[in-house]
Amino acid sequence: MDETDTSSGWLGIALVWAIALIGAVVVVTMAYAGNGSWFGDTSPGGVYGALGVVLAASVVGALIVQLATRRPEGFVGRVSWSITGAIVIALIAALSVAPLAVAGAG
């Protein structure tokens, strides 16, 4: 089996992307609802700390999910795809809350 084969790992990859998406939606929704405190940080950029927590949870989730498959073949590829998707989701969420962070800083 090719080491970059992810054909049977897409379910785990999609699960990690779903974790990232749900977390990002929660953070963005709370940001636009007016939540001004993120883990004790009341600065306008505090929302990015919350998105960092979502990304960290996604990375840990990727490792757990892929280790749970008990398949060493393609592990690095599956984890890479999982984390790359989570980063893209977190980046989109960060861009969507940028107007709030800029407006709050001004």
PDB file of N, CA and C in Angstrom:
ATOM      1  N   MET A   1       0.853  -1.182   0.000  1.00  0.00           N
ATOM      2  CA  MET A   1       0.000   0.000   0.000  1.00  0.00           C
ATOM      3  C   MET A   1       0.893   1.236   0.000  1.00  0.00           C
ATOM      4  N   ASP A   2       0.534   2.208  -0.780  1.00  0.00           N
ATOM      5  CA  ASP A   2       1.285   3.464  -0.875  1.00  0.00           C
ATOM      6  C   ASP A   2       1.174   4.244   0.427  1.00  0.00           C
ATOM      7  N   GLU A   3       2.286   4.852   0.869  1.00  0.00           N
ATOM      8  CA  GLU A   3       2.272   5.585   2.142  1.00  0.00           C
ATOM      9  C   GLU A   3       1.392   6.820   2.112  1.00  0.00           C
ATOM     10  N   THR A   4       1.091   7.336   0.943  1.00  0.00           N
ATOM     11  CA  THR A   4       0.249   8.530   0.859  1.00  0.00           C
ATOM     12  C   THR A   4      -1.215   8.168   0.635  1.00  0.00           C
ATOM     13  N   ASP A   5      -1.534   6.889   0.682  1.00  0.00           N
ATOM     14  CA  ASP A   5      -2.907   6.446   0.477  1.00  0.00           C
ATOM     15  C   ASP A   5      -3.784   6.871   1.647  1.00  0.00           C
ATOM     16  N   THR A   6      -4.815   7.634   1.339  1.00  0.00           N
ATOM     17  CA  THR A   6      -5.756   8.073   2.376  1.00  0.00           C
ATOM     18  C   THR A   6      -7.160   7.577   2.082  1.00  0.00           C
ATOM     19  N   SER A   7      -7.297   6.657   1.125  1.00  0.00           N
ATOM     20  CA  SER A   7      -8.622   6.248   0.670  1.00  0.00           C
ATOM     21  C   SER A   7      -9.502   5.719   1.801  1.00  0.00           C
ATOM     22  N   SER A   8      -8.947   4.977   2.725  1.00  0.00           N
ATOM     23  CA  SER A   8      -9.782   4.458   3.799  1.00  0.00           C
ATOM     24  C   SER A   8      -9.748   5.348   5.041  1.00  0.00           C
ATOM     25  N   GLY A   9      -9.058   6.472   4.978  1.00  0.00           N
ATOM     26  CA  GLY A   9      -8.966   7.364   6.121  1.00  0.00           C
ATOM     27  C   GLY A   9      -9.802   8.618   5.997  1.00  0.00           C
ATOM     28  N   TRP A  10     -10.580   8.719   4.931  1.00  0.00           N
ATOM     29  CA  TRP A  10     -11.349   9.947   4.718  1.00  0.00           C
ATOM     30  C   TRP A  10     -12.405  10.190   5.781  1.00  0.00           C
ATOM     31  N   LEU A  11     -12.926   9.141   6.359  1.00  0.00           N
ATOM     32  CA  LEU A  11     -13.926   9.329   7.417  1.00  0.00           C
ATOM     33  C   LEU A  11     -13.303  10.036   8.619  1.00  0.00           C
ATOM     34  N   GLY A  12     -12.119   9.620   9.011  1.00  0.00           N
ATOM     35  CA  GLY A  12     -11.420  10.274  10.118  1.00  0.00           C
ATOM     36  C   GLY A  12     -11.037  11.703   9.784  1.00  0.00           C
ATOM     37  N   ILE A  13     -10.615  11.922   8.545  1.00  0.00           N
ATOM     38  CA  ILE A  13     -10.258  13.268   8.101  1.00  0.00           C
ATOM     39  C   ILE A  13     -11.490  14.169   8.155  1.00  0.00           C
ATOM     40  N   ALA A  14     -12.603  13.671   7.650  1.00  0.00           N
ATOM     41  CA  ALA A  14     -13.846  14.451   7.660  1.00  0.00           C
ATOM     42  C   ALA A  14     -14.313  14.730   9.086  1.00  0.00           C
ATOM     43  N   LEU A  15     -14.083  13.792   9.990  1.00  0.00           N
ATOM     44  CA  LEU A  15     -14.464  14.000  11.394  1.00  0.00           C
ATOM     45  C   LEU A  15     -13.682  15.162  12.002  1.00  0.00           C
ATOM     46  N   VAL A  16     -12.398  15.227  11.716  1.00  0.00           N
ATOM     47  CA  VAL A  16     -11.575  16.328  12.230  1.00  0.00           C
ATOM     48  C   VAL A  16     -12.019  17.646  11.612  1.00  0.00           C
ATOM     49  N   TRP A  17     -12.316  17.640  10.327  1.00  0.00           N
ATOM     50  CA  TRP A  17     -12.805  18.866   9.687  1.00  0.00           C
ATOM     51  C   TRP A  17     -14.124  19.305  10.302  1.00  0.00           C
ATOM     52  N   ALA A  18     -14.975  18.346  10.652  1.00  0.00           N
ATOM     53  CA  ALA A  18     -16.256  18.679  11.288  1.00  0.00           C
ATOM     54  C   ALA A  18     -16.035  19.291  12.662  1.00  0.00           C
ATOM     55  N   ILE A  19     -15.065  18.766  13.418  1.00  0.00           N
ATOM     56  CA  ILE A  19     -14.735  19.351  14.721  1.00  0.00           C
ATOM     57  C   ILE A  19     -14.299  20.800  14.550  1.00  0.00           C
ATOM     58  N   ALA A  20     -13.432  21.035  13.574  1.00  0.00           N
ATOM     59  CA  ALA A  20     -12.946  22.393  13.324  1.00  0.00           C
ATOM     60  C   ALA A  20     -14.082  23.307  12.874  1.00  0.00           C
ATOM     61  N   LEU A  21     -14.949  22.803  12.014  1.00  0.00           N
ATOM     62  CA  LEU A  21     -16.053  23.610  11.504  1.00  0.00           C
ATOM     63  C   LEU A  21     -17.039  23.968  12.615  1.00  0.00           C
ATOM     64  N   ILE A  22     -17.397  23.010  13.436  1.00  0.00           N
ATOM     65  CA  ILE A  22     -18.328  23.280  14.528  1.00  0.00           C
ATOM     66  C   ILE A  22     -17.731  24.286  15.510  1.00  0.00           C
ATOM     67  N   GLY A  23     -16.472  24.090  15.863  1.00  0.00           N
ATOM     68  CA  GLY A  23     -15.813  25.032  16.773  1.00  0.00           C
ATOM     69  C   GLY A  23     -15.715  26.427  16.189  1.00  0.00           C
ATOM     70  N   ALA A  24     -15.382  26.516  14.904  1.00  0.00           N
ATOM     71  CA  ALA A  24     -15.262  27.824  14.255  1.00  0.00           C
ATOM     72  C   ALA A  24     -16.619  28.527  14.177  1.00  0.00           C
ATOM     73  N   VAL A  25     -17.653  27.772  13.864  1.00  0.00           N
ATOM     74  CA  VAL A  25     -18.999  28.366  13.797  1.00  0.00           C
ATOM     75  C   VAL A  25     -19.419  28.881  15.171  1.00  0.00           C
ATOM     76  N   VAL A  26     -19.132  28.129  16.214  1.00  0.00           N
ATOM     77  CA  VAL A  26     -19.477  28.572  17.567  1.00  0.00           C
ATOM     78  C   VAL A  26     -18.736  29.863  17.914  1.00  0.00           C
ATOM     79  N   VAL A  27     -17.440  29.922  17.625  1.00  0.00           N
ATOM     80  CA  VAL A  27     -16.649  31.112  17.952  1.00  0.00           C
ATOM     81  C   VAL A  27     -17.124  32.314  17.146  1.00  0.00           C
ATOM     82  N   VAL A  28     -17.340  32.144  15.851  1.00  0.00           N
ATOM     83  CA  VAL A  28     -17.775  33.266  15.009  1.00  0.00           C
ATOM     84  C   VAL A  28     -19.160  33.744  15.440  1.00  0.00           C
ATOM     85  N   THR A  29     -20.052  32.815  15.731  1.00  0.00           N
ATOM     86  CA  THR A  29     -21.398  33.189  16.178  1.00  0.00           C
ATOM     87  C   THR A  29     -21.347  33.963  17.484  1.00  0.00           C
ATOM     88  N   MET A  30     -20.531  33.486  18.414  1.00  0.00           N
ATOM     89  CA  MET A  30     -20.418  34.190  19.694  1.00  0.00           C
ATOM     90  C   MET A  30     -19.756  35.562  19.515  1.00  0.00           C
ATOM     91  N   ALA A  31     -18.823  35.662  18.596  1.00  0.00           N
ATOM     92  CA  ALA A  31     -18.162  36.949  18.350  1.00  0.00           C
ATOM     93  C   ALA A  31     -19.153  37.965  17.811  1.00  0.00           C
ATOM     94  N   TYR A  32     -19.971  37.549  16.852  1.00  0.00           N
ATOM     95  CA  TYR A  32     -20.947  38.475  16.281  1.00  0.00           C
ATOM     96  C   TYR A  32     -22.122  38.725  17.231  1.00  0.00           C
ATOM     97  N   ALA A  33     -22.314  37.849  18.222  1.00  0.00           N
ATOM     98  CA  ALA A  33     -23.366  38.058  19.214  1.00  0.00           C
ATOM     99  C   ALA A  33     -22.938  39.047  20.289  1.00  0.00           C
ATOM    100  N   GLY A  34     -21.655  39.400  20.288  1.00  0.00           N
ATOM    101  CA  GLY A  34     -21.198  40.415  21.222  1.00  0.00           C
ATOM    102  C   GLY A  34     -20.413  39.905  22.405  1.00  0.00           C
ATOM    103  N   ASN A  35     -19.963  38.662  22.360  1.00  0.00           N
ATOM    104  CA  ASN A  35     -19.139  38.151  23.458  1.00  0.00           C
ATOM    105  C   ASN A  35     -17.822  38.919  23.473  1.00  0.00           C
ATOM    106  N   GLY A  36     -17.517  39.581  24.564  1.00  0.00           N
ATOM    107  CA  GLY A  36     -16.324  40.403  24.639  1.00  0.00           C
ATOM    108  C   GLY A  36     -15.184  39.795  25.421  1.00  0.00           C
ATOM    109  N   SER A  37     -15.396  38.621  25.981  1.00  0.00           N
ATOM    110  CA  SER A  37     -14.354  37.997  26.785  1.00  0.00           C
ATOM    111  C   SER A  37     -14.093  36.582  26.283  1.00  0.00           C
ATOM    112  N   TRP A  38     -12.851  36.317  25.961  1.00  0.00           N
ATOM    113  CA  TRP A  38     -12.446  35.002  25.459  1.00  0.00           C
ATOM    114  C   TRP A  38     -11.377  34.462  26.378  1.00  0.00           C
ATOM    115  N   PHE A  39     -11.719  33.530  27.211  1.00  0.00           N
ATOM    116  CA  PHE A  39     -10.778  32.930  28.159  1.00  0.00           C
ATOM    117  C   PHE A  39     -10.083  34.003  28.985  1.00  0.00           C
ATOM    118  N   GLY A  40     -10.842  34.995  29.403  1.00  0.00           N
ATOM    119  CA  GLY A  40     -10.303  36.066  30.231  1.00  0.00           C
ATOM    120  C   GLY A  40      -9.678  37.208  29.457  1.00  0.00           C
ATOM    121  N   ASP A  41      -9.569  37.093  28.144  1.00  0.00           N
ATOM    122  CA  ASP A  41      -8.989  38.148  27.305  1.00  0.00           C
ATOM    123  C   ASP A  41     -10.121  39.014  26.770  1.00  0.00           C
ATOM    124  N   THR A  42     -10.163  40.264  27.208  1.00  0.00           N
ATOM    125  CA  THR A  42     -11.227  41.171  26.768  1.00  0.00           C
ATOM    126  C   THR A  42     -10.785  42.071  25.629  1.00  0.00           C
ATOM    127  N   SER A  43      -9.598  41.876  25.102  1.00  0.00           N
ATOM    128  CA  SER A  43      -9.136  42.702  23.984  1.00  0.00           C
ATOM    129  C   SER A  43      -9.871  42.303  22.704  1.00  0.00           C
ATOM    130  N   PRO A  44      -9.905  43.207  21.712  1.00  0.00           N
ATOM    131  CA  PRO A  44     -10.596  42.886  20.464  1.00  0.00           C
ATOM    132  C   PRO A  44     -10.018  41.662  19.754  1.00  0.00           C
ATOM    133  N   GLY A  45      -8.748  41.394  19.950  1.00  0.00           N
ATOM    134  CA  GLY A  45      -8.125  40.243  19.309  1.00  0.00           C
ATOM    135  C   GLY A  45      -8.277  38.948  20.083  1.00  0.00           C
ATOM    136  N   GLY A  46      -8.998  38.969  21.181  1.00  0.00           N
ATOM    137  CA  GLY A  46      -9.188  37.775  22.003  1.00  0.00           C
ATOM    138  C   GLY A  46      -9.889  36.648  21.272  1.00  0.00           C
ATOM    139  N   VAL A  47     -10.689  36.989  20.288  1.00  0.00           N
ATOM    140  CA  VAL A  47     -11.394  35.970  19.511  1.00  0.00           C
ATOM    141  C   VAL A  47     -10.405  35.058  18.789  1.00  0.00           C
ATOM    142  N   TYR A  48      -9.241  35.588  18.456  1.00  0.00           N
ATOM    143  CA  TYR A  48      -8.241  34.770  17.775  1.00  0.00           C
ATOM    144  C   TYR A  48      -7.648  33.719  18.713  1.00  0.00           C
ATOM    145  N   GLY A  49      -7.615  34.021  19.991  1.00  0.00           N
ATOM    146  CA  GLY A  49      -7.200  33.015  20.966  1.00  0.00           C
ATOM    147  C   GLY A  49      -8.185  31.864  21.011  1.00  0.00           C
ATOM    148  N   ALA A  50      -9.476  32.184  20.924  1.00  0.00           N
ATOM    149  CA  ALA A  50     -10.499  31.140  20.913  1.00  0.00           C
ATOM    150  C   ALA A  50     -10.387  30.295  19.644  1.00  0.00           C
ATOM    151  N   LEU A  51     -10.090  30.934  18.518  1.00  0.00           N
ATOM    152  CA  LEU A  51      -9.892  30.174  17.284  1.00  0.00           C
ATOM    153  C   LEU A  51      -8.632  29.312  17.369  1.00  0.00           C
ATOM    154  N   GLY A  52      -7.636  29.788  18.106  1.00  0.00           N
ATOM    155  CA  GLY A  52      -6.440  28.987  18.332  1.00  0.00           C
ATOM    156  C   GLY A  52      -6.746  27.738  19.135  1.00  0.00           C
ATOM    157  N   VAL A  53      -7.643  27.859  20.086  1.00  0.00           N
ATOM    158  CA  VAL A  53      -8.056  26.700  20.880  1.00  0.00           C
ATOM    159  C   VAL A  53      -8.797  25.698  19.987  1.00  0.00           C
ATOM    160  N   VAL A  54      -9.634  26.201  19.092  1.00  0.00           N
ATOM    161  CA  VAL A  54     -10.340  25.327  18.150  1.00  0.00           C
ATOM    162  C   VAL A  54      -9.335  24.587  17.276  1.00  0.00           C
ATOM    163  N   LEU A  55      -8.333  25.304  16.780  1.00  0.00           N
ATOM    164  CA  LEU A  55      -7.322  24.673  15.938  1.00  0.00           C
ATOM    165  C   LEU A  55      -6.512  23.642  16.730  1.00  0.00           C
ATOM    166  N   ALA A  56      -6.157  23.972  17.955  1.00  0.00           N
ATOM    167  CA  ALA A  56      -5.411  23.024  18.788  1.00  0.00           C
ATOM    168  C   ALA A  56      -6.235  21.764  19.063  1.00  0.00           C
ATOM    169  N   ALA A  57      -7.512  21.934  19.331  1.00  0.00           N
ATOM    170  CA  ALA A  57      -8.382  20.775  19.551  1.00  0.00           C
ATOM    171  C   ALA A  57      -8.472  19.920  18.290  1.00  0.00           C
ATOM    172  N   SER A  58      -8.469  20.566  17.142  1.00  0.00           N
ATOM    173  CA  SER A  58      -8.513  19.829  15.877  1.00  0.00           C
ATOM    174  C   SER A  58      -7.233  19.033  15.648  1.00  0.00           C
ATOM    175  N   VAL A  59      -6.094  19.620  15.987  1.00  0.00           N
ATOM    176  CA  VAL A  59      -4.817  18.914  15.826  1.00  0.00           C
ATOM    177  C   VAL A  59      -4.762  17.699  16.755  1.00  0.00           C
ATOM    178  N   VAL A  60      -5.133  17.892  17.998  1.00  0.00           N
ATOM    179  CA  VAL A  60      -5.150  16.766  18.940  1.00  0.00           C
ATOM    180  C   VAL A  60      -6.166  15.721  18.469  1.00  0.00           C
ATOM    181  N   GLY A  61      -7.315  16.184  18.012  1.00  0.00           N
ATOM    182  CA  GLY A  61      -8.326  15.260  17.491  1.00  0.00           C
ATOM    183  C   GLY A  61      -7.819  14.475  16.297  1.00  0.00           C
ATOM    184  N   ALA A  62      -7.066  15.130  15.416  1.00  0.00           N
ATOM    185  CA  ALA A  62      -6.507  14.442  14.248  1.00  0.00           C
ATOM    186  C   ALA A  62      -5.576  13.320  14.670  1.00  0.00           C
ATOM    187  N   LEU A  63      -4.736  13.604  15.638  1.00  0.00           N
ATOM    188  CA  LEU A  63      -3.812  12.569  16.111  1.00  0.00           C
ATOM    189  C   LEU A  63      -4.566  11.406  16.756  1.00  0.00           C
ATOM    190  N   ILE A  64      -5.545  11.722  17.573  1.00  0.00           N
ATOM    191  CA  ILE A  64      -6.318  10.673  18.248  1.00  0.00           C
ATOM    192  C   ILE A  64      -7.085   9.823  17.239  1.00  0.00           C
ATOM    193  N   VAL A  65      -7.771  10.483  16.316  1.00  0.00           N
ATOM    194  CA  VAL A  65      -8.581   9.749  15.341  1.00  0.00           C
ATOM    195  C   VAL A  65      -7.703   8.859  14.473  1.00  0.00           C
ATOM    196  N   GLN A  66      -6.588   9.371  14.010  1.00  0.00           N
ATOM    197  CA  GLN A  66      -5.748   8.581  13.126  1.00  0.00           C
ATOM    198  C   GLN A  66      -4.992   7.488  13.877  1.00  0.00           C
ATOM    199  N   LEU A  67      -4.634   7.721  15.121  1.00  0.00           N
ATOM    200  CA  LEU A  67      -4.033   6.648  15.914  1.00  0.00           C
ATOM    201  C   LEU A  67      -5.054   5.550  16.217  1.00  0.00           C
ATOM    202  N   ALA A  68      -6.307   5.949  16.345  1.00  0.00           N
ATOM    203  CA  ALA A  68      -7.359   4.979  16.642  1.00  0.00           C
ATOM    204  C   ALA A  68      -7.609   4.028  15.472  1.00  0.00           C
ATOM    205  N   THR A  69      -7.218   4.421  14.273  1.00  0.00           N
ATOM    206  CA  THR A  69      -7.409   3.528  13.124  1.00  0.00           C
ATOM    207  C   THR A  69      -6.463   2.329  13.196  1.00  0.00           C
ATOM    208  N   ARG A  70      -5.377   2.466  13.955  1.00  0.00           N
ATOM    209  CA  ARG A  70      -4.392   1.411  14.126  1.00  0.00           C
ATOM    210  C   ARG A  70      -3.803   0.954  12.793  1.00  0.00           C
ATOM    211  N   ARG A  71      -3.697   1.913  11.852  1.00  0.00           N
ATOM    212  CA  ARG A  71      -3.108   1.639  10.545  1.00  0.00           C
ATOM    213  C   ARG A  71      -1.910   2.550  10.355  1.00  0.00           C
ATOM    214  N   PRO A  72      -0.708   2.038  10.439  1.00  0.00           N
ATOM    215  CA  PRO A  72       0.463   2.891  10.271  1.00  0.00           C
ATOM    216  C   PRO A  72       0.659   3.356   8.827  1.00  0.00           C
ATOM    217  N   GLU A  73       0.160   2.593   7.859  1.00  0.00           N
ATOM    218  CA  GLU A  73       0.309   2.985   6.465  1.00  0.00           C
ATOM    219  C   GLU A  73      -0.479   4.256   6.190  1.00  0.00           C
ATOM    220  N   GLY A  74       0.202   5.277   5.712  1.00  0.00           N
ATOM    221  CA  GLY A  74      -0.463   6.518   5.352  1.00  0.00           C
ATOM    222  C   GLY A  74      -0.790   7.426   6.520  1.00  0.00           C
ATOM    223  N   PHE A  75      -0.257   7.145   7.707  1.00  0.00           N
ATOM    224  CA  PHE A  75      -0.579   7.938   8.903  1.00  0.00           C
ATOM    225  C   PHE A  75      -0.247   9.412   8.695  1.00  0.00           C
ATOM    226  N   VAL A  76       0.955   9.682   8.211  1.00  0.00           N
ATOM    227  CA  VAL A  76       1.382  11.072   8.045  1.00  0.00           C
ATOM    228  C   VAL A  76       0.498  11.793   7.043  1.00  0.00           C
ATOM    229  N   GLY A  77       0.146  11.133   5.968  1.00  0.00           N
ATOM    230  CA  GLY A  77      -0.734  11.745   4.973  1.00  0.00           C
ATOM    231  C   GLY A  77      -2.110  12.059   5.520  1.00  0.00           C
ATOM    232  N   ARG A  78      -2.665  11.112   6.272  1.00  0.00           N
ATOM    233  CA  ARG A  78      -4.000  11.326   6.843  1.00  0.00           C
ATOM    234  C   ARG A  78      -3.991  12.451   7.861  1.00  0.00           C
ATOM    235  N   VAL A  79      -2.979  12.478   8.716  1.00  0.00           N
ATOM    236  CA  VAL A  79      -2.886  13.552   9.713  1.00  0.00           C
ATOM    237  C   VAL A  79      -2.658  14.892   9.021  1.00  0.00           C
ATOM    238  N   SER A  80      -1.829  14.897   7.982  1.00  0.00           N
ATOM    239  CA  SER A  80      -1.566  16.144   7.246  1.00  0.00           C
ATOM    240  C   SER A  80      -2.835  16.696   6.613  1.00  0.00           C
ATOM    241  N   TRP A  81      -3.613  15.825   5.980  1.00  0.00           N
ATOM    242  CA  TRP A  81      -4.870  16.276   5.389  1.00  0.00           C
ATOM    243  C   TRP A  81      -5.836  16.787   6.459  1.00  0.00           C
ATOM    244  N   SER A  82      -5.888  16.090   7.573  1.00  0.00           N
ATOM    245  CA  SER A  82      -6.776  16.509   8.656  1.00  0.00           C
ATOM    246  C   SER A  82      -6.413  17.896   9.158  1.00  0.00           C
ATOM    247  N   ILE A  83      -5.133  18.109   9.422  1.00  0.00           N
ATOM    248  CA  ILE A  83      -4.680  19.388   9.968  1.00  0.00           C
ATOM    249  C   ILE A  83      -4.776  20.503   8.932  1.00  0.00           C
ATOM    250  N   THR A  84      -4.460  20.189   7.682  1.00  0.00           N
ATOM    251  CA  THR A  84      -4.563  21.203   6.628  1.00  0.00           C
ATOM    252  C   THR A  84      -5.995  21.708   6.495  1.00  0.00           C
ATOM    253  N   GLY A  85      -6.958  20.800   6.498  1.00  0.00           N
ATOM    254  CA  GLY A  85      -8.361  21.213   6.424  1.00  0.00           C
ATOM    255  C   GLY A  85      -8.776  22.047   7.619  1.00  0.00           C
ATOM    256  N   ALA A  86      -8.306  21.664   8.810  1.00  0.00           N
ATOM    257  CA  ALA A  86      -8.633  22.426  10.020  1.00  0.00           C
ATOM    258  C   ALA A  86      -8.023  23.826   9.961  1.00  0.00           C
ATOM    259  N   ILE A  87      -6.815  23.936   9.420  1.00  0.00           N
ATOM    260  CA  ILE A  87      -6.181  25.253   9.278  1.00  0.00           C
ATOM    261  C   ILE A  87      -6.970  26.129   8.317  1.00  0.00           C
ATOM    262  N   VAL A  88      -7.401  25.568   7.203  1.00  0.00           N
ATOM    263  CA  VAL A  88      -8.188  26.342   6.235  1.00  0.00           C
ATOM    264  C   VAL A  88      -9.488  26.826   6.874  1.00  0.00           C
ATOM    265  N   ILE A  89     -10.146  25.966   7.623  1.00  0.00           N
ATOM    266  CA  ILE A  89     -11.393  26.359   8.288  1.00  0.00           C
ATOM    267  C   ILE A  89     -11.135  27.464   9.309  1.00  0.00           C
ATOM    268  N   ALA A  90     -10.069  27.321  10.100  1.00  0.00           N
ATOM    269  CA  ALA A  90      -9.739  28.350  11.091  1.00  0.00           C
ATOM    270  C   ALA A  90      -9.357  29.664  10.409  1.00  0.00           C
ATOM    271  N   LEU A  91      -8.679  29.587   9.276  1.00  0.00           N
ATOM    272  CA  LEU A  91      -8.312  30.796   8.533  1.00  0.00           C
ATOM    273  C   LEU A  91      -9.541  31.525   8.010  1.00  0.00           C
ATOM    274  N   ILE A  92     -10.472  30.795   7.476  1.00  0.00           N
ATOM    275  CA  ILE A  92     -11.727  31.412   6.998  1.00  0.00           C
ATOM    276  C   ILE A  92     -12.468  32.055   8.163  1.00  0.00           C
ATOM    277  N   ALA A  93     -12.523  31.384   9.295  1.00  0.00           N
ATOM    278  CA  ALA A  93     -13.187  31.948  10.477  1.00  0.00           C
ATOM    279  C   ALA A  93     -12.460  33.198  10.950  1.00  0.00           C
ATOM    280  N   ALA A  94     -11.111  33.170  10.941  1.00  0.00           N
ATOM    281  CA  ALA A  94     -10.340  34.345  11.362  1.00  0.00           C
ATOM    282  C   ALA A  94     -10.590  35.527  10.446  1.00  0.00           C
ATOM    283  N   LEU A  95     -10.682  35.272   9.157  1.00  0.00           N
ATOM    284  CA  LEU A  95     -10.973  36.359   8.217  1.00  0.00           C
ATOM    285  C   LEU A  95     -12.386  36.897   8.411  1.00  0.00           C
ATOM    286  N   SER A  96     -13.315  36.025   8.791  1.00  0.00           N
ATOM    287  CA  SER A  96     -14.700  36.473   8.970  1.00  0.00           C
ATOM    288  C   SER A  96     -14.889  37.339  10.222  1.00  0.00           C
ATOM    289  N   VAL A  97     -14.032  37.164  11.230  1.00  0.00           N
ATOM    290  CA  VAL A  97     -14.153  37.997  12.434  1.00  0.00           C
ATOM    291  C   VAL A  97     -13.196  39.178  12.404  1.00  0.00           C
ATOM    292  N   ALA A  98     -12.396  39.308  11.369  1.00  0.00           N
ATOM    293  CA  ALA A  98     -11.453  40.427  11.269  1.00  0.00           C
ATOM    294  C   ALA A  98     -12.139  41.786  11.353  1.00  0.00           C
ATOM    295  N   PRO A  99     -13.284  42.000  10.710  1.00  0.00           N
ATOM    296  CA  PRO A  99     -13.929  43.312  10.854  1.00  0.00           C
ATOM    297  C   PRO A  99     -14.299  43.647  12.300  1.00  0.00           C
ATOM    298  N   LEU A 100     -14.671  42.652  13.078  1.00  0.00           N
ATOM    299  CA  LEU A 100     -14.985  42.904  14.486  1.00  0.00           C
ATOM    300  C   LEU A 100     -13.731  43.263  15.267  1.00  0.00           C
ATOM    301  N   ALA A 101     -12.638  42.569  14.994  1.00  0.00           N
ATOM    302  CA  ALA A 101     -11.384  42.839  15.716  1.00  0.00           C
ATOM    303  C   ALA A 101     -10.850  44.232  15.358  1.00  0.00           C
ATOM    304  N   VAL A 102     -10.950  44.593  14.090  1.00  0.00           N
ATOM    305  CA  VAL A 102     -10.474  45.910  13.672  1.00  0.00           C
ATOM    306  C   VAL A 102     -11.358  47.010  14.237  1.00  0.00           C
ATOM    307  N   ALA A 103     -12.680  46.799  14.212  1.00  0.00           N
ATOM    308  CA  ALA A 103     -13.601  47.804  14.735  1.00  0.00           C
ATOM    309  C   ALA A 103     -13.438  47.968  16.245  1.00  0.00           C
ATOM    310  N   GLY A 104     -13.157  46.876  16.932  1.00  0.00           N
ATOM    311  CA  GLY A 104     -12.980  46.939  18.374  1.00  0.00           C
ATOM    312  C   GLY A 104     -11.675  47.583  18.787  1.00  0.00           C
ATOM    313  N   ALA A 105     -10.685  47.514  17.900  1.00  0.00           N
ATOM    314  CA  ALA A 105      -9.374  48.104  18.205  1.00  0.00           C
ATOM    315  C   ALA A 105      -9.374  49.606  17.976  1.00  0.00           C
ATOM    316  N   GLY A 106     -10.321  50.043  17.175  1.00  0.00           N
ATOM    317  CA  GLY A 106     -10.339  51.453  16.805  1.00  0.00           C
ATOM    318  C   GLY A 106     -11.059  52.349  17.749  1.00  0.00           C
TER     319      GLY A 106
END
